[in-house]
Amino acid sequence: MSVPLLSGKVFLLVTGASQGIGKQITESFATLLGNGSVVLLIARNKNALKETAQKLPKSLSVHTASMDLSVATADELKDVVCKALGSESATQFEKAVIVHNAGSLGDVSKPANDMKDFEIWRNYYNLNVFSPAILNGVFMELFNKETKVTRLVVNITSLCGIQPCKSLAYYCTGKAAREMFFKVFAIENPQVNVLNYSPGPVETDMQEVLRNNLGDADGKKTFNDIKASGSVLTTEQTINRLMEILKLQNYKSGDHVDYYDKQDLKQ
Ligand SMILES: NC(=O)c1ccc[n+]([C@@H]2O[C@H](COP(=O)([O-])OP(=O)(O)OC[C@H]3O[C@@H](n4cnc5c(N)ncnc54)[C@H](OP(=O)(O)O)[C@@H]3O)[C@@H](O)[C@H]2O)c1
């Protein structure tokens, strides 16, 4: 497949690239990047990041940064991006692509009424809402309008960001806030291509947690039924769809596009 937004000399940053959907995004996107492209992978698990990195084409310059995004400061984030840039300047790239994929479910055992601890809320939002907003700002400061680099921002969102689910108040509110941040960013920055991609139910650790630990019994049954019916997607299926969506460009910048959406017409 050829995806113009991912061709040529690209600077690609993927968060949560150590496993699951982020690992697949990295592997699939990497096959499309031109010679001399730079890839920066961020997550906590150093060895798993290295494993992802080792699978990528040798024509790419691949960097990994093991860091906890829930506590990383803007300066630390800027530092890892600058290290990956090395002696090159932002203007030397044709495209700059950032994929905000890292995320967590939080405690899925409790109803909203029992979520009474400020510290838990703050920690959850630090990773899932504040960190992508700050990293995005850092990235846009380096790859700014003056660099004339074509910029693509993909936020990995969820159906839970637009549809409430019992026992998932941390996750649903986090996804909704994060998605709205990128919608505001999109209208403020019409030169940047922004996609909020909802990947569908995908076989990763996250799905397993929902099947085993979701507090709401009906919801838990639904996730187990999806698995039993064979409807859980592979990471490859959902990322192939993402690449198709990026290739077709039938969305408006900032839109929420789901794996299952029909993408024939611009609305
Ligand atoms: N799977 C699904 O069905 C599904 C459906 C809709 C949306 N999504 C979204 O897809 C994205 C990826 O999820 P997944 O299913 O691939 O889950 P996953 O396998 O649990 O992967 C989560 C990724 O986020 C990283 N991460 C978590 N906490 C982090 C932290 N504090 N600092 C840095 N990195 C951190 C993890 O890396 P480390 O542990 O190495 O830090 C891992 O690479 C998430 O945003 C999720 O909400 C998933």
mmCIF file of N, CA and C and ligand atoms in Angstrom, residues 16-21 43-45 67-70 101-103 127 156-158 171 175 178 199-202 204-207, ligand 1:
data_model
loop_
_atom_site.group_PDB
_atom_site.id
_atom_site.type_symbol
_atom_site.label_atom_id
_atom_site.label_comp_id
_atom_site.label_asym_id
_atom_site.label_seq_id
_atom_site.Cartn_x
_atom_site.Cartn_y
_atom_site.Cartn_z
ATOM 1 N N GLY A 16 3.791 4.492 23.190
ATOM 2 C CA GLY A 16 3.221 3.171 23.488
ATOM 3 C C GLY A 16 3.596 2.172 22.404
ATOM 4 N N ALA A 17 4.850 2.247 21.941
ATOM 5 C CA ALA A 17 5.300 1.391 20.830
ATOM 6 C C ALA A 17 5.866 0.063 21.312
ATOM 7 N N SER A 18 5.767 -0.203 22.613
ATOM 8 C CA SER A 18 6.384 -1.425 23.147
ATOM 9 C C SER A 18 5.537 -2.666 22.936
ATOM 10 N N GLN A 19 4.246 -2.499 22.693
ATOM 11 C CA GLN A 19 3.368 -3.675 22.534
ATOM 12 C C GLN A 19 2.049 -3.261 21.885
ATOM 13 N N GLY A 20 1.209 -4.244 21.624
ATOM 14 C CA GLY A 20 -0.158 -3.985 21.177
ATOM 15 C C GLY A 20 -0.260 -3.137 19.909
ATOM 16 N N ILE A 21 -1.216 -2.220 19.929
ATOM 17 C CA ILE A 21 -1.522 -1.403 18.747
ATOM 18 C C ILE A 21 -0.334 -0.513 18.357
ATOM 19 N N ALA A 43 7.913 4.471 25.341
ATOM 20 C CA ALA A 43 7.085 3.677 26.273
ATOM 21 C C ALA A 43 7.975 3.429 27.494
ATOM 22 N N ARG A 44 7.462 2.706 28.490
ATOM 23 C CA ARG A 44 8.296 2.448 29.674
ATOM 24 C C ARG A 44 9.216 1.237 29.483
ATOM 25 N N ASN A 45 8.690 0.176 28.857
ATOM 26 C CA ASN A 45 9.417 -1.101 28.795
ATOM 27 C C ASN A 45 10.558 -1.061 27.768
ATOM 28 N N MET A 67 10.495 5.885 28.927
ATOM 29 C CA MET A 67 10.064 6.898 29.898
ATOM 30 C C MET A 67 8.602 6.726 30.279
ATOM 31 N N ASP A 68 8.301 7.128 31.517
ATOM 32 C CA ASP A 68 6.918 7.079 31.997
ATOM 33 C C ASP A 68 6.258 8.391 31.592
ATOM 34 N N LEU A 69 5.368 8.318 30.622
ATOM 35 C CA LEU A 69 4.760 9.546 30.088
ATOM 36 C C LEU A 69 3.868 10.253 31.104
ATOM 37 N N SER A 70 3.489 9.577 32.170
ATOM 38 C CA SER A 70 2.618 10.238 33.148
ATOM 39 C C SER A 70 3.387 11.212 34.035
ATOM 40 N N ASN A 101 -0.576 7.188 20.948
ATOM 41 C CA ASN A 101 -1.214 5.883 21.117
ATOM 42 C C ASN A 101 -1.203 5.404 22.569
ATOM 43 N N ALA A 102 -0.146 5.733 23.328
ATOM 44 C CA ALA A 102 -0.027 5.221 24.702
ATOM 45 C C ALA A 102 -1.278 5.565 25.491
ATOM 46 N N GLY A 103 -1.716 4.623 26.284
ATOM 47 C CA GLY A 103 -2.896 4.883 27.108
ATOM 48 C C GLY A 103 -3.120 3.737 28.067
ATOM 49 N N LEU A 127 -1.352 10.715 32.403
ATOM 50 C CA LEU A 127 -0.927 9.877 31.274
ATOM 51 C C LEU A 127 -1.833 10.051 30.060
ATOM 52 N N ILE A 156 -4.982 8.014 18.957
ATOM 53 C CA ILE A 156 -5.719 6.756 19.054
ATOM 54 C C ILE A 156 -6.781 6.941 20.142
ATOM 55 N N THR A 157 -8.017 6.990 19.676
ATOM 56 C CA THR A 157 -9.131 7.232 20.571
ATOM 57 C C THR A 157 -9.924 5.931 20.732
ATOM 58 N N SER A 158 -11.194 6.025 21.073
ATOM 59 C CA SER A 158 -11.989 4.818 21.318
ATOM 60 C C SER A 158 -13.472 5.150 21.182
ATOM 61 N N TYR A 171 -11.680 5.827 31.865
ATOM 62 C CA TYR A 171 -11.328 5.628 30.455
ATOM 63 C C TYR A 171 -12.204 6.480 29.525
ATOM 64 N N LYS A 175 -10.729 9.531 27.314
ATOM 65 C CA LYS A 175 -10.745 9.480 25.843
ATOM 66 C C LYS A 175 -11.529 10.663 25.270
ATOM 67 N N ARG A 178 -9.331 13.860 25.699
ATOM 68 C CA ARG A 178 -8.162 13.783 24.784
ATOM 69 C C ARG A 178 -8.594 14.036 23.340
ATOM 70 N N PRO A 199 -9.918 2.390 16.995
ATOM 71 C CA PRO A 199 -9.477 1.158 16.322
ATOM 72 C C PRO A 199 -10.413 -0.044 16.411
ATOM 73 N N GLY A 200 -11.560 0.082 17.104
ATOM 74 C CA GLY A 200 -12.419 -1.090 17.287
ATOM 75 C C GLY A 200 -11.867 -1.962 18.399
ATOM 76 N N PRO A 201 -12.518 -3.096 18.688
ATOM 77 C CA PRO A 201 -11.994 -3.985 19.735
ATOM 78 C C PRO A 201 -10.811 -4.788 19.183
ATOM 79 N N VAL A 202 -9.648 -4.615 19.801
ATOM 80 C CA VAL A 202 -8.422 -5.205 19.258
ATOM 81 C C VAL A 202 -7.782 -6.132 20.293
ATOM 82 N N THR A 204 -5.454 -7.160 22.457
ATOM 83 C CA THR A 204 -4.238 -6.723 23.165
ATOM 84 C C THR A 204 -4.492 -6.968 24.661
ATOM 85 N N ASP A 205 -3.503 -6.623 25.482
ATOM 86 C CA ASP A 205 -3.662 -6.777 26.943
ATOM 87 C C ASP A 205 -4.906 -6.047 27.451
ATOM 88 N N MET A 206 -5.217 -4.905 26.787
ATOM 89 C CA MET A 206 -6.332 -4.075 27.245
ATOM 90 C C MET A 206 -7.663 -4.838 27.155
ATOM 91 N N GLN A 207 -7.864 -5.550 26.057
ATOM 92 C CA GLN A 207 -9.098 -6.332 25.883
ATOM 93 C C GLN A 207 -9.190 -7.421 26.948
HETATM 94 N N1 LIG B 1 -7.276 -2.787 22.429
HETATM 95 C C1 LIG B 1 -8.439 -2.227 22.187
HETATM 96 O O1 LIG B 1 -9.462 -2.914 22.008
HETATM 97 C C2 LIG B 1 -8.551 -0.739 22.062
HETATM 98 C C3 LIG B 1 -9.778 -0.205 21.654
HETATM 99 C C4 LIG B 1 -9.899 1.190 21.520
HETATM 100 C C5 LIG B 1 -8.814 2.008 21.771
HETATM 101 N N2 LIG B 1 -7.627 1.455 22.195
HETATM 102 C C6 LIG B 1 -6.518 2.368 22.459
HETATM 103 O O2 LIG B 1 -5.340 1.942 21.783
HETATM 104 C C7 LIG B 1 -4.178 2.420 22.464
HETATM 105 C C8 LIG B 1 -3.202 1.274 22.630
HETATM 106 O O3 LIG B 1 -3.796 0.291 23.473
HETATM 107 P P1 LIG B 1 -3.488 -1.279 23.365
HETATM 108 O O4 LIG B 1 -4.778 -1.961 23.219
HETATM 109 O O5 LIG B 1 -2.381 -1.531 22.423
HETATM 110 O O6 LIG B 1 -3.038 -1.524 24.866
HETATM 111 P P2 LIG B 1 -1.708 -2.086 25.532
HETATM 112 O O7 LIG B 1 -1.276 -3.338 24.860
HETATM 113 O O8 LIG B 1 -1.991 -2.099 26.985
HETATM 114 O O9 LIG B 1 -0.620 -0.956 25.183
HETATM 115 C C9 LIG B 1 -0.562 0.260 25.861
HETATM 116 C C10 LIG B 1 0.731 0.962 25.480
HETATM 117 O O10 LIG B 1 0.812 2.186 26.221
HETATM 118 C C11 LIG B 1 2.078 2.240 26.877
HETATM 119 N N3 LIG B 1 1.974 2.921 28.169
HETATM 120 C C12 LIG B 1 1.089 2.650 29.175
HETATM 121 N N4 LIG B 1 1.342 3.408 30.235
HETATM 122 C C13 LIG B 1 2.417 4.194 29.907
HETATM 123 C C14 LIG B 1 3.173 5.170 30.596
HETATM 124 N N5 LIG B 1 2.887 5.514 31.868
HETATM 125 N N6 LIG B 1 4.216 5.777 29.954
HETATM 126 C C15 LIG B 1 4.517 5.420 28.688
HETATM 127 N N7 LIG B 1 3.849 4.503 27.993
HETATM 128 C C16 LIG B 1 2.811 3.890 28.588
HETATM 129 C C17 LIG B 1 2.480 0.778 27.103
HETATM 130 O O11 LIG B 1 3.888 0.650 27.173
HETATM 131 P P3 LIG B 1 4.721 0.340 28.521
HETATM 132 O O12 LIG B 1 3.894 -0.563 29.380
HETATM 133 O O13 LIG B 1 5.987 -0.261 27.992
HETATM 134 O O14 LIG B 1 4.949 1.679 29.136
HETATM 135 C C18 LIG B 1 1.958 0.134 25.824
HETATM 136 O O15 LIG B 1 2.924 0.233 24.802
HETATM 137 C C19 LIG B 1 -4.699 3.017 23.771
HETATM 138 O O16 LIG B 1 -4.765 4.414 23.663
HETATM 139 C C20 LIG B 1 -6.080 2.418 23.906
HETATM 140 O O17 LIG B 1 -6.940 3.211 24.682
HETATM 141 C C21 LIG B 1 -7.482 0.116 22.335
#
